[in-house]
């Protein structure tokens, strides 16, 4: 349902509520099932209309100049209603747009930011390859010099929004082996040789597209190089530091959604062993714990995840180092999210054995969070390295 510009609410909180309640929640059940034929463009168009795609973009470039804390709240609220929508929006506003803000030339910002910020264009971040997922610095996609710029050849894999995106941020090798040989390019989808694969059939997050991206000798002008030659790996890692705050917020939202489903189920169950407080107060502690203990643990996991996410976001907003804190938040929140969603499935059983029960959907969605934008093992490596370096 389109949100009329004339009714555009004033505050960020109101805009988030408007987005979640008018746009996201009504379509959540449909989104969970996914559609490999038609990408849900409306989630980005409506977010653009409400100024949410450009939350991390300065006003001078048409953005809303919000903070990373604002962004974490937006992604959590969206993911609580629909995780698939949240990941589409997260990639757009974070790893696709933010590197342009941070590393783009004036010309690049002018060319791309307004359309991405308004939600007219969808962005994607193309780092991973079939032979290099966690070891990102070993990527093999090549960008060779040609007269007018560069020619890109290679295959990217597990790219969120691929197939629907209008602009890809592509990391490709302009130099020798290792991180310093990598550069970042802005590649428009309409360029000859840009060939996305079919969306993968995934365990969860089925409403968001994830696909391969083939680059068959794609020519881009020199003006499409983002930052300096050889700076691509640093650009990607900087984007992922911030992106991991978004995925952490996504996990908080999914976990909160799963907890809400479980609380509602227990409240409305009419099962005296679980739902009747008088009975619980009057009977033995073991029974009381069996009923309420899991809910309390879930709440502790959600609350601690939220605090870690907000802590990393606040450090980022303050311009302080936050690589370690973002990795801690992502590791903790995504692992907690899987545990919370799994407990929600237990508490909602047997109904939750239905494939489309909201707890089952959230458990599948949760599982992806421990994998993309750096697996839990990668987060542990980042955290340990930062500790040892300190
Ligand atoms: N910020 C800025 N620069 C950084 C950095 C950071 N966080 N981390 C490393 N760098 C720089 C280093 O300073 C170093 O620079 P110099 O060469 O100038 O010294 C350079 O990058 C290389 O650093 P490392 O030697 O530490 O690099 P590494 O190869 O050992 O990296 C790794 C290891 C941290 C595991 C890294 O490969 C990594 O993060 N891997 C996971 C990748 C990932 O998250 N992929 C997900 C992609 S997106 C996705 O999931 C889907 C989607 O569509 C969004």
mmCIF file with all atom_site columns, N, CA and C and ligand atoms in Angstrom, residues 91 95 125 127-128 133-137 158-161 179-180 233-234 237-238 240-241 244 323 371-375 378-379 381-382 385-386 389, ligand 1:
data_model
loop_
_atom_site.group_PDB
_atom_site.id
_atom_site.type_symbol
_atom_site.label_atom_id
_atom_site.label_alt_id
_atom_site.label_comp_id
_atom_site.label_asym_id
_atom_site.label_entity_id
_atom_site.label_seq_id
_atom_site.pdbx_PDB_ins_code
_atom_site.Cartn_x
_atom_site.Cartn_y
_atom_site.Cartn_z
_atom_site.occupancy
_atom_site.B_iso_or_equiv
_atom_site.pdbx_formal_charge
_atom_site.auth_seq_id
_atom_site.auth_comp_id
_atom_site.auth_asym_id
_atom_site.auth_atom_id
_atom_site.pdbx_PDB_model_num
ATOM   1   N N   . UNK A 1 91  ? 20.876 -4.359  3.229  1.00 0.00 ? 91  UNK A N   1
ATOM   2   C CA  . UNK A 1 91  ? 21.934 -4.349  2.205  1.00 0.00 ? 91  UNK A CA  1
ATOM   3   C C   . UNK A 1 91  ? 21.900 -3.044  1.421  1.00 0.00 ? 91  UNK A C   1
ATOM   4   N N   . UNK A 1 95  ? 25.580 -1.803  3.195  1.00 0.00 ? 95  UNK A N   1
ATOM   5   C CA  . UNK A 1 95  ? 26.779 -2.139  2.409  1.00 0.00 ? 95  UNK A CA  1
ATOM   6   C C   . UNK A 1 95  ? 26.729 -1.676  0.952  1.00 0.00 ? 95  UNK A C   1
ATOM   7   N N   . UNK A 1 125 ? 25.995 -5.784  -2.939 1.00 0.00 ? 125 UNK A N   1
ATOM   8   C CA  . UNK A 1 125 ? 27.401 -5.791  -2.524 1.00 0.00 ? 125 UNK A CA  1
ATOM   9   C C   . UNK A 1 125 ? 27.990 -7.125  -2.961 1.00 0.00 ? 125 UNK A C   1
ATOM   10  N N   . UNK A 1 127 ? 31.092 -9.353  -3.074 1.00 0.00 ? 127 UNK A N   1
ATOM   11  C CA  . UNK A 1 127 ? 32.446 -9.671  -2.612 1.00 0.00 ? 127 UNK A CA  1
ATOM   12  C C   . UNK A 1 127 ? 32.721 -11.168 -2.762 1.00 0.00 ? 127 UNK A C   1
ATOM   13  N N   . UNK A 1 128 ? 31.828 -12.003 -2.240 1.00 0.00 ? 128 UNK A N   1
ATOM   14  C CA  . UNK A 1 128 ? 32.067 -13.451 -2.177 1.00 0.00 ? 128 UNK A CA  1
ATOM   15  C C   . UNK A 1 128 ? 32.110 -14.086 -3.561 1.00 0.00 ? 128 UNK A C   1
ATOM   16  N N   . UNK A 1 133 ? 34.790 -17.428 0.168  1.00 0.00 ? 133 UNK A N   1
ATOM   17  C CA  . UNK A 1 133 ? 33.711 -16.896 0.981  1.00 0.00 ? 133 UNK A CA  1
ATOM   18  C C   . UNK A 1 133 ? 34.315 -16.186 2.179  1.00 0.00 ? 133 UNK A C   1
ATOM   19  N N   . UNK A 1 134 ? 34.763 -16.972 3.165  1.00 0.00 ? 134 UNK A N   1
ATOM   20  C CA  . UNK A 1 134 ? 35.354 -16.367 4.359  1.00 0.00 ? 134 UNK A CA  1
ATOM   21  C C   . UNK A 1 134 ? 36.714 -15.741 4.065  1.00 0.00 ? 134 UNK A C   1
ATOM   22  N N   . UNK A 1 135 ? 37.501 -16.394 3.204  1.00 0.00 ? 135 UNK A N   1
ATOM   23  C CA  . UNK A 1 135 ? 38.824 -15.834 2.865  1.00 0.00 ? 135 UNK A CA  1
ATOM   24  C C   . UNK A 1 135 ? 38.652 -14.868 1.689  1.00 0.00 ? 135 UNK A C   1
ATOM   25  N N   . UNK A 1 136 ? 38.053 -13.723 2.006  1.00 0.00 ? 136 UNK A N   1
ATOM   26  C CA  . UNK A 1 136 ? 37.634 -12.799 0.948  1.00 0.00 ? 136 UNK A CA  1
ATOM   27  C C   . UNK A 1 136 ? 38.816 -12.265 0.131  1.00 0.00 ? 136 UNK A C   1
ATOM   28  N N   . UNK A 1 137 ? 39.994 -12.174 0.750  1.00 0.00 ? 137 UNK A N   1
ATOM   29  C CA  . UNK A 1 137 ? 41.149 -11.582 0.052  1.00 0.00 ? 137 UNK A CA  1
ATOM   30  C C   . UNK A 1 137 ? 41.687 -12.465 -1.065 1.00 0.00 ? 137 UNK A C   1
ATOM   31  N N   . UNK A 1 158 ? 26.385 -15.845 -3.796 1.00 0.00 ? 158 UNK A N   1
ATOM   32  C CA  . UNK A 1 158 ? 25.619 -15.521 -2.571 1.00 0.00 ? 158 UNK A CA  1
ATOM   33  C C   . UNK A 1 158 ? 25.415 -14.015 -2.450 1.00 0.00 ? 158 UNK A C   1
ATOM   34  N N   . UNK A 1 159 ? 25.025 -13.387 -3.539 1.00 0.00 ? 159 UNK A N   1
ATOM   35  C CA  . UNK A 1 159 ? 24.868 -11.934 -3.543 1.00 0.00 ? 159 UNK A CA  1
ATOM   36  C C   . UNK A 1 159 ? 23.411 -11.558 -3.276 1.00 0.00 ? 159 UNK A C   1
ATOM   37  N N   . UNK A 1 160 ? 23.195 -10.917 -2.137 1.00 0.00 ? 160 UNK A N   1
ATOM   38  C CA  . UNK A 1 160 ? 21.849 -10.464 -1.787 1.00 0.00 ? 160 UNK A CA  1
ATOM   39  C C   . UNK A 1 160 ? 21.400 -9.394  -2.776 1.00 0.00 ? 160 UNK A C   1
ATOM   40  N N   . UNK A 1 161 ? 20.178 -9.488  -3.209 1.00 0.00 ? 161 UNK A N   1
ATOM   41  C CA  . UNK A 1 161 ? 19.542 -8.556  -4.157 1.00 0.00 ? 161 UNK A CA  1
ATOM   42  C C   . UNK A 1 161 ? 19.988 -8.783  -5.604 1.00 0.00 ? 161 UNK A C   1
ATOM   43  N N   . UNK A 1 179 ? 45.126 -8.955  -0.382 1.00 0.00 ? 179 UNK A N   1
ATOM   44  C CA  . UNK A 1 179 ? 44.170 -7.864  -0.156 1.00 0.00 ? 179 UNK A CA  1
ATOM   45  C C   . UNK A 1 179 ? 44.522 -6.604  -0.943 1.00 0.00 ? 179 UNK A C   1
ATOM   46  N N   . UNK A 1 180 ? 45.815 -6.320  -1.070 1.00 0.00 ? 180 UNK A N   1
ATOM   47  C CA  . UNK A 1 180 ? 46.199 -5.046  -1.697 1.00 0.00 ? 180 UNK A CA  1
ATOM   48  C C   . UNK A 1 180 ? 46.019 -5.029  -3.209 1.00 0.00 ? 180 UNK A C   1
ATOM   49  N N   . UNK A 1 233 ? 39.721 -3.887  -0.839 1.00 0.00 ? 233 UNK A N   1
ATOM   50  C CA  . UNK A 1 233 ? 39.529 -4.788  0.304  1.00 0.00 ? 233 UNK A CA  1
ATOM   51  C C   . UNK A 1 233 ? 39.225 -3.969  1.562  1.00 0.00 ? 233 UNK A C   1
ATOM   52  N N   . UNK A 1 234 ? 39.948 -2.863  1.712  1.00 0.00 ? 234 UNK A N   1
ATOM   53  C CA  . UNK A 1 234 ? 39.710 -2.011  2.880  1.00 0.00 ? 234 UNK A CA  1
ATOM   54  C C   . UNK A 1 234 ? 38.293 -1.427  2.826  1.00 0.00 ? 234 UNK A C   1
ATOM   55  N N   . UNK A 1 237 ? 35.942 -4.243  3.846  1.00 0.00 ? 237 UNK A N   1
ATOM   56  C CA  . UNK A 1 237 ? 35.998 -4.543  5.287  1.00 0.00 ? 237 UNK A CA  1
ATOM   57  C C   . UNK A 1 237 ? 35.350 -3.425  6.098  1.00 0.00 ? 237 UNK A C   1
ATOM   58  N N   . UNK A 1 238 ? 35.563 -2.167  5.666  1.00 0.00 ? 238 UNK A N   1
ATOM   59  C CA  . UNK A 1 238 ? 34.930 -1.032  6.361  1.00 0.00 ? 238 UNK A CA  1
ATOM   60  C C   . UNK A 1 238 ? 33.407 -1.145  6.236  1.00 0.00 ? 238 UNK A C   1
ATOM   61  N N   . UNK A 1 240 ? 31.713 -3.858  5.808  1.00 0.00 ? 240 UNK A N   1
ATOM   62  C CA  . UNK A 1 240 ? 31.218 -5.003  6.579  1.00 0.00 ? 240 UNK A CA  1
ATOM   63  C C   . UNK A 1 240 ? 31.228 -4.726  8.080  1.00 0.00 ? 240 UNK A C   1
ATOM   64  N N   . UNK A 1 241 ? 32.174 -3.915  8.547  1.00 0.00 ? 241 UNK A N   1
ATOM   65  C CA  . UNK A 1 241 ? 32.146 -3.550  9.979  1.00 0.00 ? 241 UNK A CA  1
ATOM   66  C C   . UNK A 1 241 ? 30.797 -2.940  10.321 1.00 0.00 ? 241 UNK A C   1
ATOM   67  N N   . UNK A 1 244 ? 27.788 -5.348  9.780  1.00 0.00 ? 244 UNK A N   1
ATOM   68  C CA  . UNK A 1 244 ? 27.565 -6.356  10.828 1.00 0.00 ? 244 UNK A CA  1
ATOM   69  C C   . UNK A 1 244 ? 26.693 -5.809  11.958 1.00 0.00 ? 244 UNK A C   1
ATOM   70  N N   . UNK A 1 323 ? 35.343 -2.138  15.180 1.00 0.00 ? 323 UNK A N   1
ATOM   71  C CA  . UNK A 1 323 ? 35.453 -3.422  14.482 1.00 0.00 ? 323 UNK A CA  1
ATOM   72  C C   . UNK A 1 323 ? 35.172 -4.586  15.437 1.00 0.00 ? 323 UNK A C   1
ATOM   73  N N   . UNK A 1 371 ? 25.591 -16.788 9.239  1.00 0.00 ? 371 UNK A N   1
ATOM   74  C CA  . UNK A 1 371 ? 26.432 -17.125 8.085  1.00 0.00 ? 371 UNK A CA  1
ATOM   75  C C   . UNK A 1 371 ? 26.794 -15.901 7.243  1.00 0.00 ? 371 UNK A C   1
ATOM   76  N N   . UNK A 1 372 ? 25.801 -15.092 6.857  1.00 0.00 ? 372 UNK A N   1
ATOM   77  C CA  . UNK A 1 372 ? 26.155 -14.021 5.907  1.00 0.00 ? 372 UNK A CA  1
ATOM   78  C C   . UNK A 1 372 ? 26.779 -12.805 6.616  1.00 0.00 ? 372 UNK A C   1
ATOM   79  N N   . UNK A 1 373 ? 27.443 -11.986 5.808  1.00 0.00 ? 373 UNK A N   1
ATOM   80  C CA  . UNK A 1 373 ? 28.273 -10.857 6.272  1.00 0.00 ? 373 UNK A CA  1
ATOM   81  C C   . UNK A 1 373 ? 29.302 -11.319 7.313  1.00 0.00 ? 373 UNK A C   1
ATOM   82  N N   . UNK A 1 374 ? 29.819 -12.524 7.076  1.00 0.00 ? 374 UNK A N   1
ATOM   83  C CA  . UNK A 1 374 ? 30.850 -13.091 7.942  1.00 0.00 ? 374 UNK A CA  1
ATOM   84  C C   . UNK A 1 374 ? 30.263 -14.103 8.899  1.00 0.00 ? 374 UNK A C   1
ATOM   85  N N   . UNK A 1 375 ? 30.705 -15.365 8.783  1.00 0.00 ? 375 UNK A N   1
ATOM   86  C CA  . UNK A 1 375 ? 30.188 -16.423 9.652  1.00 0.00 ? 375 UNK A CA  1
ATOM   87  C C   . UNK A 1 375 ? 30.592 -16.176 11.113 1.00 0.00 ? 375 UNK A C   1
ATOM   88  N N   . UNK A 1 378 ? 34.250 -16.418 11.427 1.00 0.00 ? 378 UNK A N   1
ATOM   89  C CA  . UNK A 1 378 ? 34.958 -15.194 11.005 1.00 0.00 ? 378 UNK A CA  1
ATOM   90  C C   . UNK A 1 378 ? 34.884 -14.134 12.113 1.00 0.00 ? 378 UNK A C   1
ATOM   91  N N   . UNK A 1 379 ? 33.722 -13.997 12.734 1.00 0.00 ? 379 UNK A N   1
ATOM   92  C CA  . UNK A 1 379 ? 33.611 -12.996 13.816 1.00 0.00 ? 379 UNK A CA  1
ATOM   93  C C   . UNK A 1 379 ? 34.582 -13.340 14.954 1.00 0.00 ? 379 UNK A C   1
ATOM   94  N N   . UNK A 1 381 ? 37.383 -14.882 14.683 1.00 0.00 ? 381 UNK A N   1
ATOM   95  C CA  . UNK A 1 381 ? 38.734 -14.553 14.208 1.00 0.00 ? 381 UNK A CA  1
ATOM   96  C C   . UNK A 1 381 ? 38.983 -13.050 14.334 1.00 0.00 ? 381 UNK A C   1
ATOM   97  N N   . UNK A 1 382 ? 38.006 -12.250 13.919 1.00 0.00 ? 382 UNK A N   1
ATOM   98  C CA  . UNK A 1 382 ? 38.152 -10.789 13.986 1.00 0.00 ? 382 UNK A CA  1
ATOM   99  C C   . UNK A 1 382 ? 38.325 -10.346 15.445 1.00 0.00 ? 382 UNK A C   1
ATOM   100 N N   . UNK A 1 385 ? 41.756 -11.474 16.880 1.00 0.00 ? 385 UNK A N   1
ATOM   101 C CA  . UNK A 1 385 ? 42.844 -10.666 16.310 1.00 0.00 ? 385 UNK A CA  1
ATOM   102 C C   . UNK A 1 385 ? 42.899 -9.280  16.940 1.00 0.00 ? 385 UNK A C   1
ATOM   103 N N   . UNK A 1 386 ? 41.737 -8.685  17.111 1.00 0.00 ? 386 UNK A N   1
ATOM   104 C CA  . UNK A 1 386 ? 41.684 -7.341  17.703 1.00 0.00 ? 386 UNK A CA  1
ATOM   105 C C   . UNK A 1 386 ? 42.204 -7.376  19.141 1.00 0.00 ? 386 UNK A C   1
ATOM   106 N N   . UNK A 1 389 ? 45.968 -7.848  18.978 1.00 0.00 ? 389 UNK A N   1
ATOM   107 C CA  . UNK A 1 389 ? 46.609 -6.618  18.489 1.00 0.00 ? 389 UNK A CA  1
ATOM   108 C C   . UNK A 1 389 ? 46.662 -5.588  19.599 1.00 0.00 ? 389 UNK A C   1
HETATM 109 N N1  . LIG B 2 .   ? 38.557 -2.107  8.323  1.00 0.00 ? 1   LIG B N1  1
HETATM 110 C C1  . LIG B 2 .   ? 39.466 -1.527  7.496  1.00 0.00 ? 1   LIG B C1  1
HETATM 111 N N2  . LIG B 2 .   ? 40.510 -2.217  6.979  1.00 0.00 ? 1   LIG B N2  1
HETATM 112 C C2  . LIG B 2 .   ? 40.650 -3.506  7.319  1.00 0.00 ? 1   LIG B C2  1
HETATM 113 C C3  . LIG B 2 .   ? 39.750 -4.161  8.185  1.00 0.00 ? 1   LIG B C3  1
HETATM 114 C C4  . LIG B 2 .   ? 38.672 -3.399  8.694  1.00 0.00 ? 1   LIG B C4  1
HETATM 115 N N3  . LIG B 2 .   ? 37.788 -3.946  9.513  1.00 0.00 ? 1   LIG B N3  1
HETATM 116 N N4  . LIG B 2 .   ? 40.138 -5.434  8.345  1.00 0.00 ? 1   LIG B N4  1
HETATM 117 C C5  . LIG B 2 .   ? 41.259 -5.600  7.618  1.00 0.00 ? 1   LIG B C5  1
HETATM 118 N N5  . LIG B 2 .   ? 41.556 -4.419  6.992  1.00 0.00 ? 1   LIG B N5  1
HETATM 119 C C6  . LIG B 2 .   ? 42.714 -4.155  6.139  1.00 0.00 ? 1   LIG B C6  1
HETATM 120 C C7  . LIG B 2 .   ? 43.998 -4.419  6.920  1.00 0.00 ? 1   LIG B C7  1
HETATM 121 O O1  . LIG B 2 .   ? 44.404 -3.268  7.631  1.00 0.00 ? 1   LIG B O1  1
HETATM 122 C C8  . LIG B 2 .   ? 44.971 -4.781  5.826  1.00 0.00 ? 1   LIG B C8  1
HETATM 123 O O2  . LIG B 2 .   ? 45.422 -3.599  5.209  1.00 0.00 ? 1   LIG B O2  1
HETATM 124 P P1  . LIG B 2 .   ? 46.944 -3.466  4.708  1.00 0.00 ? 1   LIG B P1  1
HETATM 125 O O3  . LIG B 2 .   ? 47.117 -4.504  3.630  1.00 0.00 ? 1   LIG B O3  1
HETATM 126 O O4  . LIG B 2 .   ? 47.015 -2.081  4.191  1.00 0.00 ? 1   LIG B O4  1
HETATM 127 O O5  . LIG B 2 .   ? 47.799 -3.738  5.893  1.00 0.00 ? 1   LIG B O5  1
HETATM 128 C C9  . LIG B 2 .   ? 44.101 -5.514  4.812  1.00 0.00 ? 1   LIG B C9  1
HETATM 129 O O6  . LIG B 2 .   ? 42.756 -5.095  5.067  1.00 0.00 ? 1   LIG B O6  1
HETATM 130 C C10 . LIG B 2 .   ? 44.173 -7.002  4.978  1.00 0.00 ? 1   LIG B C10 1
HETATM 131 O O7  . LIG B 2 .   ? 43.848 -7.328  6.302  1.00 0.00 ? 1   LIG B O7  1
HETATM 132 P P2  . LIG B 2 .   ? 43.982 -8.797  6.888  1.00 0.00 ? 1   LIG B P2  1
HETATM 133 O O8  . LIG B 2 .   ? 45.375 -9.307  6.609  1.00 0.00 ? 1   LIG B O8  1
HETATM 134 O O9  . LIG B 2 .   ? 43.504 -8.775  8.286  1.00 0.00 ? 1   LIG B O9  1
HETATM 135 O O10 . LIG B 2 .   ? 42.979 -9.571  5.950  1.00 0.00 ? 1   LIG B O10 1
HETATM 136 P P3  . LIG B 2 .   ? 42.619 -11.096 5.941  1.00 0.00 ? 1   LIG B P3  1
HETATM 137 O O11 . LIG B 2 .   ? 42.703 -11.603 4.556  1.00 0.00 ? 1   LIG B O11 1
HETATM 138 O O12 . LIG B 2 .   ? 43.397 -11.855 6.967  1.00 0.00 ? 1   LIG B O12 1
HETATM 139 O O13 . LIG B 2 .   ? 41.045 -11.001 6.361  1.00 0.00 ? 1   LIG B O13 1
HETATM 140 C C11 . LIG B 2 .   ? 38.988 -11.767 7.369  1.00 0.00 ? 1   LIG B C11 1
HETATM 141 C C12 . LIG B 2 .   ? 40.495 -11.937 7.161  1.00 0.00 ? 1   LIG B C12 1
HETATM 142 C C13 . LIG B 2 .   ? 38.745 -10.762 8.481  1.00 0.00 ? 1   LIG B C13 1
HETATM 143 C C14 . LIG B 2 .   ? 38.467 -13.122 7.786  1.00 0.00 ? 1   LIG B C14 1
HETATM 144 C C15 . LIG B 2 .   ? 38.250 -11.251 6.105  1.00 0.00 ? 1   LIG B C15 1
HETATM 145 O O14 . LIG B 2 .   ? 38.605 -12.026 4.977  1.00 0.00 ? 1   LIG B O14 1
HETATM 146 C C16 . LIG B 2 .   ? 36.748 -11.328 6.272  1.00 0.00 ? 1   LIG B C16 1
HETATM 147 O O15 . LIG B 2 .   ? 36.140 -10.464 6.914  1.00 0.00 ? 1   LIG B O15 1
HETATM 148 N N6  . LIG B 2 .   ? 36.121 -12.358 5.706  1.00 0.00 ? 1   LIG B N6  1
HETATM 149 C C17 . LIG B 2 .   ? 34.661 -12.490 5.704  1.00 0.00 ? 1   LIG B C17 1
HETATM 150 C C18 . LIG B 2 .   ? 34.093 -11.830 4.511  1.00 0.00 ? 1   LIG B C18 1
HETATM 151 C C19 . LIG B 2 .   ? 32.620 -11.629 4.648  1.00 0.00 ? 1   LIG B C19 1
HETATM 152 O O16 . LIG B 2 .   ? 32.117 -11.181 5.651  1.00 0.00 ? 1   LIG B O16 1
HETATM 153 N N7  . LIG B 2 .   ? 31.897 -11.935 3.581  1.00 0.00 ? 1   LIG B N7  1
HETATM 154 C C20 . LIG B 2 .   ? 30.498 -11.705 3.496  1.00 0.00 ? 1   LIG B C20 1
HETATM 155 C C21 . LIG B 2 .   ? 30.191 -10.933 2.263  1.00 0.00 ? 1   LIG B C21 1
HETATM 156 S S1  . LIG B 2 .   ? 28.674 -10.102 2.142  1.00 0.00 ? 1   LIG B S1  1
HETATM 157 C C22 . LIG B 2 .   ? 27.421 -11.215 2.308  1.00 0.00 ? 1   LIG B C22 1
HETATM 158 O O17 . LIG B 2 .   ? 27.459 -12.005 3.143  1.00 0.00 ? 1   LIG B O17 1
HETATM 159 C C23 . LIG B 2 .   ? 26.217 -11.249 1.444  1.00 0.00 ? 1   LIG B C23 1
HETATM 160 C C24 . LIG B 2 .   ? 25.639 -9.995  1.020  1.00 0.00 ? 1   LIG B C24 1
HETATM 161 O O18 . LIG B 2 .   ? 25.085 -9.942  -0.054 1.00 0.00 ? 1   LIG B O18 1
HETATM 162 C C25 . LIG B 2 .   ? 25.659 -8.813  1.867  1.00 0.00 ? 1   LIG B C25 1
#
